[in-house]
mmCIF file of C-alpha atoms and ligand atoms in Angstrom:
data_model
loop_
_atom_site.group_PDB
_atom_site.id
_atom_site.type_symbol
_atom_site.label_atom_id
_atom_site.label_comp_id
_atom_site.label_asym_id
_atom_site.label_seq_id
_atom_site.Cartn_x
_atom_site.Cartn_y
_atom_site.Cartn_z
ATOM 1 C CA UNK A 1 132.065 53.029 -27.583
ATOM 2 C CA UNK A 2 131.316 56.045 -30.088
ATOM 3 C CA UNK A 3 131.791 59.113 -28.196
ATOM 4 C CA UNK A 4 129.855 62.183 -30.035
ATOM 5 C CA UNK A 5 132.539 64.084 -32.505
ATOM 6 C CA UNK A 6 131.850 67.991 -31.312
ATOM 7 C CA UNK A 7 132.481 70.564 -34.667
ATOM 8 C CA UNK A 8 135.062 72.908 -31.819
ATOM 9 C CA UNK A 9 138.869 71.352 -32.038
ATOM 10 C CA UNK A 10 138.598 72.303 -27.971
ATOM 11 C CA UNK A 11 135.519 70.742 -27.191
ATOM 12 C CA UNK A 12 137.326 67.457 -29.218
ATOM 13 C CA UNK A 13 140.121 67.746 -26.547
ATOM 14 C CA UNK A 14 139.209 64.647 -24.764
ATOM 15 C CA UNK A 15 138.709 65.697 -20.636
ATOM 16 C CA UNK A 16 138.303 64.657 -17.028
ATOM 17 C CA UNK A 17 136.353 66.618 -14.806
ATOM 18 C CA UNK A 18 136.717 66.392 -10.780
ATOM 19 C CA UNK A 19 134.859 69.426 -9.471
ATOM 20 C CA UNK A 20 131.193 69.692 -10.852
ATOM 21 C CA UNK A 21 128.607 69.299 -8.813
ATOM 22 C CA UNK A 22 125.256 68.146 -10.596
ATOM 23 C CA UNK A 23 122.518 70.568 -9.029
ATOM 24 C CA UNK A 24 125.192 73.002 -11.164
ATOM 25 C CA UNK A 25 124.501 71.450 -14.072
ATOM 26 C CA UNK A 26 120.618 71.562 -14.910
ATOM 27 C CA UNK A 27 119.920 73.160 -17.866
ATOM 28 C CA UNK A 28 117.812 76.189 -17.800
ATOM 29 C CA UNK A 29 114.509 75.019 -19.314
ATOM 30 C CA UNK A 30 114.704 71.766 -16.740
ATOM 31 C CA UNK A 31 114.974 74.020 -13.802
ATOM 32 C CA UNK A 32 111.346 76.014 -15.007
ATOM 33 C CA UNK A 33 109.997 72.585 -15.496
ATOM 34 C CA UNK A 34 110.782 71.114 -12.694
ATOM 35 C CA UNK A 35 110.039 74.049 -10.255
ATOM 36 C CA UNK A 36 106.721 74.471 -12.008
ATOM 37 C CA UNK A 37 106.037 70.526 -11.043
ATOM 38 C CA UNK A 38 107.219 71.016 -7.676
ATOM 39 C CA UNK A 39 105.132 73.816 -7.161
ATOM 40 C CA UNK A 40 107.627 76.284 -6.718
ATOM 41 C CA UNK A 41 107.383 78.922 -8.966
ATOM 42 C CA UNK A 42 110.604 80.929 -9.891
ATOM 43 C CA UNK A 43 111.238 84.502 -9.758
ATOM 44 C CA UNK A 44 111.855 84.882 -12.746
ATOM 45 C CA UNK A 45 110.552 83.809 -16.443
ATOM 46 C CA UNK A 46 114.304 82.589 -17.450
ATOM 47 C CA UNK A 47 116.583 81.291 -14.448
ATOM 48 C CA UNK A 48 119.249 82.925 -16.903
ATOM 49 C CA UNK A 49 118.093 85.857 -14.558
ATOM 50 C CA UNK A 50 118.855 83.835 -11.623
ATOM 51 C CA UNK A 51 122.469 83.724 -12.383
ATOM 52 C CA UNK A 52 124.177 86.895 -11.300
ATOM 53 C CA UNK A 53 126.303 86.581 -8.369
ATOM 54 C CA UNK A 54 128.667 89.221 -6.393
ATOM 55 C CA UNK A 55 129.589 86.867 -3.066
ATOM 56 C CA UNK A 56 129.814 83.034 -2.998
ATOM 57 C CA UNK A 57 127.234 83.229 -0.531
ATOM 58 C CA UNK A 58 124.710 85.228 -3.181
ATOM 59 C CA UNK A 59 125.595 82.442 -5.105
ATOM 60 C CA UNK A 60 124.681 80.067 -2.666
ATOM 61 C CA UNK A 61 120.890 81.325 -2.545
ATOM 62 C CA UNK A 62 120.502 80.678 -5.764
ATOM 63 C CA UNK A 63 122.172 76.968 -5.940
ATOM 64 C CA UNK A 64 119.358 76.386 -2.871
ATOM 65 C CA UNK A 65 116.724 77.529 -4.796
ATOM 66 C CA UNK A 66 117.483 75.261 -7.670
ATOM 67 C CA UNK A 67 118.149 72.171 -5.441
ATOM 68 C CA UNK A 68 114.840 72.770 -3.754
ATOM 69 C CA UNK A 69 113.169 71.695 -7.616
ATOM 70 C CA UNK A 70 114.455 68.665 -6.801
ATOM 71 C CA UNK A 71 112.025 66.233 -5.222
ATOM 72 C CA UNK A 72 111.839 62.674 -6.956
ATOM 73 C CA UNK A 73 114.048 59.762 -7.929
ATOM 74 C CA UNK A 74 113.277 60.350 -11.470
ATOM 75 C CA UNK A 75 113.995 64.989 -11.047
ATOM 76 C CA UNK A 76 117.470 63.247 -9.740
ATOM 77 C CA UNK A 77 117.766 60.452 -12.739
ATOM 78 C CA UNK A 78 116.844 63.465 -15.426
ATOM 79 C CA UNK A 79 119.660 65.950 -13.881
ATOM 80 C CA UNK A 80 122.588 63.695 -13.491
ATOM 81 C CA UNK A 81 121.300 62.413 -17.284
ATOM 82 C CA UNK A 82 121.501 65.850 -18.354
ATOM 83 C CA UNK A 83 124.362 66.451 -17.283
ATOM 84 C CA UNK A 84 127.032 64.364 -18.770
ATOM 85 C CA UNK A 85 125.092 64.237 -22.053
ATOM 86 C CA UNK A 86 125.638 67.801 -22.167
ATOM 87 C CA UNK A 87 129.552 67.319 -21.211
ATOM 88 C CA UNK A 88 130.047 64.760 -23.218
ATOM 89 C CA UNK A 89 129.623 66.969 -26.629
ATOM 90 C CA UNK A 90 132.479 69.632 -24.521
ATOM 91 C CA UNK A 91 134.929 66.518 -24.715
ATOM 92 C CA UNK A 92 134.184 65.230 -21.018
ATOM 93 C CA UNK A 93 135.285 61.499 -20.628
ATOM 94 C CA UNK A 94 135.520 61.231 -17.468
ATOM 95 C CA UNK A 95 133.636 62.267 -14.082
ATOM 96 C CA UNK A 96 133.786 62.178 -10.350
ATOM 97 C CA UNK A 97 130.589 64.202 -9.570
ATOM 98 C CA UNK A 98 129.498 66.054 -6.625
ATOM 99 C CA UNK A 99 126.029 65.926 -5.324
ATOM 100 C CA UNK A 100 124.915 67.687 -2.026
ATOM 101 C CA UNK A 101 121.797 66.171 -0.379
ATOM 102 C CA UNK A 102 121.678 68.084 3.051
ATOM 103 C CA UNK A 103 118.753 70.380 1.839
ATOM 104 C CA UNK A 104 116.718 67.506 0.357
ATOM 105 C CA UNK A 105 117.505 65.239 3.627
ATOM 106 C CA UNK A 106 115.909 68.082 5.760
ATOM 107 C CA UNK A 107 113.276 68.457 3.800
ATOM 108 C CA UNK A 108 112.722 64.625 4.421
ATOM 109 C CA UNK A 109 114.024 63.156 0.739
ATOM 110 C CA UNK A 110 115.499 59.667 1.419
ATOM 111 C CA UNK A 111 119.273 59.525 0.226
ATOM 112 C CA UNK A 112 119.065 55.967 -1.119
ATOM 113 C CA UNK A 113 115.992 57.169 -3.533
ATOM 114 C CA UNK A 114 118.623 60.085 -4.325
ATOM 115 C CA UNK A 115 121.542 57.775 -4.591
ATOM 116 C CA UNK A 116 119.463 55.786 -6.732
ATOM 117 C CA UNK A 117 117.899 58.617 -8.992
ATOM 118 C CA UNK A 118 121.321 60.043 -10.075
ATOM 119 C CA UNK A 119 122.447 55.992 -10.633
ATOM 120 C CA UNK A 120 120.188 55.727 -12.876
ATOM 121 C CA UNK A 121 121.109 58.938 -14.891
ATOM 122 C CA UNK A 122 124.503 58.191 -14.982
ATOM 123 C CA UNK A 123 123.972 54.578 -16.087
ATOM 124 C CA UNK A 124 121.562 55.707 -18.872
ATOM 125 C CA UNK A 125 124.202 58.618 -20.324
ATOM 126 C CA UNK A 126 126.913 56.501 -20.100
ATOM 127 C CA UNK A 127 125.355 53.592 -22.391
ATOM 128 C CA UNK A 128 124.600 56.619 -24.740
ATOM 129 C CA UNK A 129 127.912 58.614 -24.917
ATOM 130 C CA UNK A 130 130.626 56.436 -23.654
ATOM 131 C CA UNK A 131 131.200 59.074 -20.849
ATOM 132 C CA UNK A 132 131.700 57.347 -17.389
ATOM 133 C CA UNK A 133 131.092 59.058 -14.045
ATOM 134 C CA UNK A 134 131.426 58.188 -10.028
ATOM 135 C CA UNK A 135 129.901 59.883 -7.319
ATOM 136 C CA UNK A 136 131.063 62.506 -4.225
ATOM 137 C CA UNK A 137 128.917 62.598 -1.790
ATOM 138 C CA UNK A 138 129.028 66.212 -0.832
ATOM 139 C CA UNK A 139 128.697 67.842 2.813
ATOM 140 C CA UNK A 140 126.727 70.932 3.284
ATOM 141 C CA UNK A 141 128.537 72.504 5.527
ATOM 142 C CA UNK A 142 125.663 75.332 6.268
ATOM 143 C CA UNK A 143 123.687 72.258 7.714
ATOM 144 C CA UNK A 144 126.818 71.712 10.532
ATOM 145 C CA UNK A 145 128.710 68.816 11.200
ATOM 146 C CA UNK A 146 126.403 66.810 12.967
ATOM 147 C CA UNK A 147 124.428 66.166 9.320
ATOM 148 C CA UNK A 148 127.719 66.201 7.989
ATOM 149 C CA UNK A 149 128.435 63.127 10.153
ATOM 150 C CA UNK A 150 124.881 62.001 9.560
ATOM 151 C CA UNK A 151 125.317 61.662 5.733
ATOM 152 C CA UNK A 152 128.597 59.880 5.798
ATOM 153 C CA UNK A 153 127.320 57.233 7.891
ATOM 154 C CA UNK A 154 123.920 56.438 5.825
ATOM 155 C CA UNK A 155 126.007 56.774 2.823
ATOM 156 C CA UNK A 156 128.404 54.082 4.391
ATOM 157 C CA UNK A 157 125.143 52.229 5.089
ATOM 158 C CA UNK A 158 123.604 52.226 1.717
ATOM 159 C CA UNK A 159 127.051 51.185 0.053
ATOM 160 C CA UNK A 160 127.155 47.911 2.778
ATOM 161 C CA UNK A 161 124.354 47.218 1.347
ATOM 162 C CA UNK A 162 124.897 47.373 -2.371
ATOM 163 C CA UNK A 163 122.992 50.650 -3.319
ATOM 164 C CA UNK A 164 125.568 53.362 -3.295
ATOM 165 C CA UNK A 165 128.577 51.789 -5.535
ATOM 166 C CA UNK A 166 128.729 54.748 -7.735
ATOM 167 C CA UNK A 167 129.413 56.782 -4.559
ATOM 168 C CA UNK A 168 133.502 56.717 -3.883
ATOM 169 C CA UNK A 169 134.353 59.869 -2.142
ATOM 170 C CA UNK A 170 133.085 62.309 0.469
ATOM 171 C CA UNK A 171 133.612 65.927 -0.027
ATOM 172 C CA UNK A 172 132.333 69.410 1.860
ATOM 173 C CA UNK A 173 131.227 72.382 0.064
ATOM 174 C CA UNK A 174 128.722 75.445 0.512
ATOM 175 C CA UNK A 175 130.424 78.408 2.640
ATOM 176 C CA UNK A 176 133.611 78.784 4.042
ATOM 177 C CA UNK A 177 132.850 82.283 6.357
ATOM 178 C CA UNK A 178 131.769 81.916 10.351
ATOM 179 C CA UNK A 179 132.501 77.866 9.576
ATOM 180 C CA UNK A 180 135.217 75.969 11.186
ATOM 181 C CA UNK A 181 136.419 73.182 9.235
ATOM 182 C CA UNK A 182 137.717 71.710 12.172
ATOM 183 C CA UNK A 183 134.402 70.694 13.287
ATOM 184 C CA UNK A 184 133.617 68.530 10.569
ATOM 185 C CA UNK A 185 136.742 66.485 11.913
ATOM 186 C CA UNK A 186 133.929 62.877 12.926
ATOM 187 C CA UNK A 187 132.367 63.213 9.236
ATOM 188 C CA UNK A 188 135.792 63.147 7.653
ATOM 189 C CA UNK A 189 136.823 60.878 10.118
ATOM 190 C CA UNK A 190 134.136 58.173 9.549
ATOM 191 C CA UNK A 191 134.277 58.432 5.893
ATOM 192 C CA UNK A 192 138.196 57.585 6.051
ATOM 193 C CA UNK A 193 137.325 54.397 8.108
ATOM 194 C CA UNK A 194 133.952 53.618 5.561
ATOM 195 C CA UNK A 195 136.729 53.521 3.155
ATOM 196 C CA UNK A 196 135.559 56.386 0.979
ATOM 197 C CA UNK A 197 138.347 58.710 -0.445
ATOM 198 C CA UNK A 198 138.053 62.412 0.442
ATOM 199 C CA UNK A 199 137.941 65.719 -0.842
ATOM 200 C CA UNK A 200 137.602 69.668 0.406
ATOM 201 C CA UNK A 201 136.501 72.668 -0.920
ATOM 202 C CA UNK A 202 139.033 74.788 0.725
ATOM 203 C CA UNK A 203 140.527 78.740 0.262
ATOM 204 C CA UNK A 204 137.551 79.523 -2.257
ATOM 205 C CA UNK A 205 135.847 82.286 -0.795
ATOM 206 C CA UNK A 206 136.825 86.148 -0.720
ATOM 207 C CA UNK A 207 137.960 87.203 2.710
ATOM 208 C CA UNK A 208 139.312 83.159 3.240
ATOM 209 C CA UNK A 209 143.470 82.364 3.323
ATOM 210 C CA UNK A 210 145.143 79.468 3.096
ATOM 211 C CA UNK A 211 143.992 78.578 6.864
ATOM 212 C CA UNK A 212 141.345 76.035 5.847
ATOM 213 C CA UNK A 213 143.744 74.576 3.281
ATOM 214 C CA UNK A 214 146.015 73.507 6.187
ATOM 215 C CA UNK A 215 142.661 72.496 8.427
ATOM 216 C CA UNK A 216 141.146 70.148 5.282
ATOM 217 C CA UNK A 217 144.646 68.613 4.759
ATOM 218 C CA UNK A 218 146.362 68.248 8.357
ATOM 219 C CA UNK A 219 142.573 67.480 10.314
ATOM 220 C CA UNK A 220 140.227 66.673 7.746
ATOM 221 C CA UNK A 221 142.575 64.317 6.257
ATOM 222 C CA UNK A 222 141.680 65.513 2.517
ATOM 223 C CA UNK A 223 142.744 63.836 -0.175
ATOM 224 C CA UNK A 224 142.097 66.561 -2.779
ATOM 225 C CA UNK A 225 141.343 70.304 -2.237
ATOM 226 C CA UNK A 226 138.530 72.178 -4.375
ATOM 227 C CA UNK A 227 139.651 75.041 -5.545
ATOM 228 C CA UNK A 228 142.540 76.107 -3.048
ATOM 229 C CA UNK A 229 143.748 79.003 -4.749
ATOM 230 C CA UNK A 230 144.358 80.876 -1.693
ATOM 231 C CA UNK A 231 147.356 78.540 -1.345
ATOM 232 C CA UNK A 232 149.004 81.170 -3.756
ATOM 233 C CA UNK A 233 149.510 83.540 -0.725
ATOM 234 C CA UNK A 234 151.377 80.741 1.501
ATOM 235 C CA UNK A 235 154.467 79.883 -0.704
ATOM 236 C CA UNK A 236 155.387 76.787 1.717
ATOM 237 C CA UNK A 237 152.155 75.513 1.924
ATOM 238 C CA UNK A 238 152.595 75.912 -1.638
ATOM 239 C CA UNK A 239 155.626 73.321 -1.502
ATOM 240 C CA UNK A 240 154.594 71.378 0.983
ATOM 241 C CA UNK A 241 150.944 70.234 -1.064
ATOM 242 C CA UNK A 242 153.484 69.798 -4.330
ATOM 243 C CA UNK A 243 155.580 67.725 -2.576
ATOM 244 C CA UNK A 244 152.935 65.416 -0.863
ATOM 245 C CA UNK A 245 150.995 65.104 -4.583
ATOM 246 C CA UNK A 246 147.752 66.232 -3.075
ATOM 247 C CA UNK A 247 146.140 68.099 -6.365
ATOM 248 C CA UNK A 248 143.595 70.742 -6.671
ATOM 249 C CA UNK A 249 140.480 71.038 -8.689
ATOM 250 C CA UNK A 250 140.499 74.058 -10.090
ATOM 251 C CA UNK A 251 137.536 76.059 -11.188
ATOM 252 C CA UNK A 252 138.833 79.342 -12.938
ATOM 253 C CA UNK A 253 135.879 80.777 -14.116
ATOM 254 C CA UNK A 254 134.078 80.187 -11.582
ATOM 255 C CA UNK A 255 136.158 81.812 -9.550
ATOM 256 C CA UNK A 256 135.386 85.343 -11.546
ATOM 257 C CA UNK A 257 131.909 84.255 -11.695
ATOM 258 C CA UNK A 258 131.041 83.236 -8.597
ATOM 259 C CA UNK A 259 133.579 83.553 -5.952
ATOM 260 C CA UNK A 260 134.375 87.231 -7.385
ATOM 261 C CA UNK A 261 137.783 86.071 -6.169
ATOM 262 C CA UNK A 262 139.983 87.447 -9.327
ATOM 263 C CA UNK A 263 138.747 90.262 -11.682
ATOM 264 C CA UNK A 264 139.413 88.182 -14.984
ATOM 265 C CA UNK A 265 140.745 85.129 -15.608
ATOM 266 C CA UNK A 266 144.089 86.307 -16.464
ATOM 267 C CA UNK A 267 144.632 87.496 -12.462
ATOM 268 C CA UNK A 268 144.006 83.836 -11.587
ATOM 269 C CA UNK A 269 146.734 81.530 -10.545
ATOM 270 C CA UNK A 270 146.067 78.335 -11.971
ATOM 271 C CA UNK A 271 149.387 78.431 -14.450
ATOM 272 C CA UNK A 272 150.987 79.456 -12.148
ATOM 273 C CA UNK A 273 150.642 76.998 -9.303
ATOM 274 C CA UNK A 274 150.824 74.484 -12.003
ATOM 275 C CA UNK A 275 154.411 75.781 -12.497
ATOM 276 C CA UNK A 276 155.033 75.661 -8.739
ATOM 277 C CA UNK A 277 155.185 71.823 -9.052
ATOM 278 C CA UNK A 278 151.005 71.310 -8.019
ATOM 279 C CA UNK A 279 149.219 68.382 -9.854
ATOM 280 C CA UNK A 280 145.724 71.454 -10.995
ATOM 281 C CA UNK A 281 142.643 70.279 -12.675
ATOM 282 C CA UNK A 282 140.419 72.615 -14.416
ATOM 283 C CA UNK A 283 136.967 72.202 -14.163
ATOM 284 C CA UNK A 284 133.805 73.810 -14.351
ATOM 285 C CA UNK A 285 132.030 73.912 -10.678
ATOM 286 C CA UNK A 286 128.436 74.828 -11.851
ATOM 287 C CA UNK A 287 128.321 75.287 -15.534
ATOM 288 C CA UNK A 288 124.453 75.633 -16.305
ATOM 289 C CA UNK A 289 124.421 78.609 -13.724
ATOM 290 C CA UNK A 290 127.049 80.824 -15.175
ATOM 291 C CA UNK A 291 126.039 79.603 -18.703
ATOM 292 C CA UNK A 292 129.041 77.930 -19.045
ATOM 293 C CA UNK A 293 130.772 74.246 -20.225
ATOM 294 C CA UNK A 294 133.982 72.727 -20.096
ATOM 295 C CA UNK A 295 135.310 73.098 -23.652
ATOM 296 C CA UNK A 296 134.558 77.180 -23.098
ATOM 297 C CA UNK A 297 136.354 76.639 -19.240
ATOM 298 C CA UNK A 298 139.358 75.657 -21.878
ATOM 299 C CA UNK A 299 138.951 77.997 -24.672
ATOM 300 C CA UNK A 300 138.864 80.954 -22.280
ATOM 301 C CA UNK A 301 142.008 79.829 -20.765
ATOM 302 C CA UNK A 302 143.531 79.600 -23.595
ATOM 303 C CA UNK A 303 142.869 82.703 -24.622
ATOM 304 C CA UNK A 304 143.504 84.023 -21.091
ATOM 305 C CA UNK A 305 147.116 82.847 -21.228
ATOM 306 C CA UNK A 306 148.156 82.412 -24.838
ATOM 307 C CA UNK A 307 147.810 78.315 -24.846
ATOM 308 C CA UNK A 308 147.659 76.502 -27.705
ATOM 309 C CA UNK A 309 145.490 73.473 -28.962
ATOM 310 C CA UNK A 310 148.620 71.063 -27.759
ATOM 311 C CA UNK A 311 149.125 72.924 -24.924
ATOM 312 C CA UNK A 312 145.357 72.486 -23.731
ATOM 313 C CA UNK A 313 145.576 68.783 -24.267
ATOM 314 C CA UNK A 314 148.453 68.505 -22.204
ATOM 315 C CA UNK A 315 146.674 69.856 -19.487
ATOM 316 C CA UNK A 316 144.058 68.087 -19.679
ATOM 317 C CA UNK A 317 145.591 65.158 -19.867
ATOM 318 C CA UNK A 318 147.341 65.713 -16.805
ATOM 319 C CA UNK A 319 144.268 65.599 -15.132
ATOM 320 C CA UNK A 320 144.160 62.199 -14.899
ATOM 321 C CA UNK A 321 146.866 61.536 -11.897
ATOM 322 C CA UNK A 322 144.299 63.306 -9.902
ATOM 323 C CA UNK A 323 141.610 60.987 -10.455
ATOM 324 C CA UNK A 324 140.393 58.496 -7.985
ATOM 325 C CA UNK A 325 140.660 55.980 -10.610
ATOM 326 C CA UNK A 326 143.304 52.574 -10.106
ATOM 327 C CA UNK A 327 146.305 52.318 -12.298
ATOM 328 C CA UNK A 328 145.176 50.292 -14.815
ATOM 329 C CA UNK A 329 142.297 52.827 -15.388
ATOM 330 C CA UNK A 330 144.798 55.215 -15.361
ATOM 331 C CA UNK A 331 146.783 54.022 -17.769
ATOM 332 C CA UNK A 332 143.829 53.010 -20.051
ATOM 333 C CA UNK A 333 141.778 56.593 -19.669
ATOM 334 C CA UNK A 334 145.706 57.732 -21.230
ATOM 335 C CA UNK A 335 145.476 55.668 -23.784
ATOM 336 C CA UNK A 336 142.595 56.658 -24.656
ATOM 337 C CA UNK A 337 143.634 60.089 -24.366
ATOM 338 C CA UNK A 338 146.166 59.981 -26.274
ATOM 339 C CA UNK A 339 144.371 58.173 -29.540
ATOM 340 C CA UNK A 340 142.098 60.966 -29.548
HETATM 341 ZN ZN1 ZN B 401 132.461 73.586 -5.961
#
């Protein structure tokens, strides 16, 4: 497979990403074309405009109104398309996606046509660029736990059935304040006996500790925790995830960006946790809307803490033992890795 040689040594870094989620990802002049065909004007002239944020939840409006140009199999096919074309020239390799369907269910969208959509996306990007890319199914948690449940199950259905094998994991994003995580305890629940693998967003938000850490680990069951940086305040909890291998996915910028959570990236803990003995990730979250891509997520790190080229590549080659991949992809995505 002949991956596309980006000009940027960084962007050549060859990457995994585990915390993206797709509606993220649509480039600007997709979003005015496909809110024009929905019929739901923006605005603004440039969703550029869109993108300032002081709150997750400001955020959060915005992500809504971009998921809500969303509407066929082939809007779905063109973003998830898009998407890892556009990673693929940052270095991206590798992918376990997010995609969050509880607006589009409401709205009466049927998840196998969704399921199929971003299939189909992902199938035709990765016969172009050699990228390849799995699916997280992705609970709103603004829509309560009852969808939450809702979604794992039909998921669960549509994979019995042979439509949904892209789809490995089961995640839960969207906001963290006046939620309890403990009530999404069935979804996680059925998803663990559906045999999907499971992930959190967890300790993201301002205002949020390391409480919901402990909830998505000890009663969700999650296998991974997005973002998690609040762990920093709980040095045991701190040990404890470290010493049970459970890694984070790590979104720095986005956590300036969006979350508002650190001033500038050099406040954020990433290296540090990494240091603490905790398998991190870095990733991206939602690119597109903070005019953003992976091989900048790395260059700004670098520059953020004084890491070089080799240094870079070491981390982000490490991200690979917190894939969802088997061994012998494992060992083969290294490989691979380590050619490059
Ligand atoms: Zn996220």
């Amino acid at each position: 497979m002949t991956y596309p040689v980006p000009g940027n040594p960084i962007d050549r870094i060859p990457k995994v990403e585990l915390h993206c989620h797709v509606e993220g990802t649509v480039r600007p002049s997709t979003v005015v074309e496909l809110a024009r065909k929905a019929g739901r004007p923006l605005p603004v002239d440039d969703p550029a405009d869109l993108y300032r944020y002081d709150s997750l939840d400001s955020f959060l409006s915005i992500f809504w109104l971009v998921q809500e140009t969303l509407v066929t199999r082939d809007d779905w096919a063109r973003i998830a398309y898009e998407s890892l074309v556009d990673a693929s020239g940052h270095g991206l390799r590798y992918r376990e996606m997010f995609f969050t369907p509880a607006r589009h269910l409401a709205a009466g969208q049927d998840l196998a046509g969704i399921v199929a959509g971003l299939t189909d996306g992902i199938e035709a990007a990765e016969a172009e660029t050699g990228v390849r890319c799995r699916l997280i199914a992705d609970i709103d948690r603004a829509y309560g736990p009852a969808a939450g449940l809702e979604l794992v199950e039909w998921i669960g259905e549509l994979r019995r059935a042979g439509r949904a094998e892209r789809v490995i994991g089961i995640g839960a994003d969207s906001t963290e304040l006046g939620v309890d995580l403990r009530a999404f305890e069935p979804a996680f629940a059925a998803a663990r006996w559906l045999g999907f693998r499971r992930t959190c967003h967890a300790g993201e938000a301002v205002g949020v500790g390391p409480d919901n850490i402990r909830v998505a680990l000890d009663v969700l069951g999650a296998e991974r925790i997005d973002h998690g940086v609040a762990i920093a305040e709980d040095p045991a909890l701190v040990r404890e995830v470290a010493a049970r291998g459970v890694p984070l996915t790590v979104c720095p910028l986005s956590n300036v960006v969006i979350a508002n959570r650190y001033r500038q990236l050099s406040d954020h803990p990433l290296l540090a946790l990494r240091d603490a003995g905790l398998l991190v990730t870095v990733n991206t979250d939602d690119p597109a809307m903070m005019e953003h891509d992976l091989g900048r997520e790395y260059r700004l790190l670098g520059e953020a803490f004084d890491l070089d080229l080799e240094a870079l590549g070491r981390l982000a080659r490490e991200g690979i033992d917190s894939t969802w991949l088997d061994d012998s992809e494992r060992r083969s995505l290294r490989a691979e890795f380590d050619r490059a």
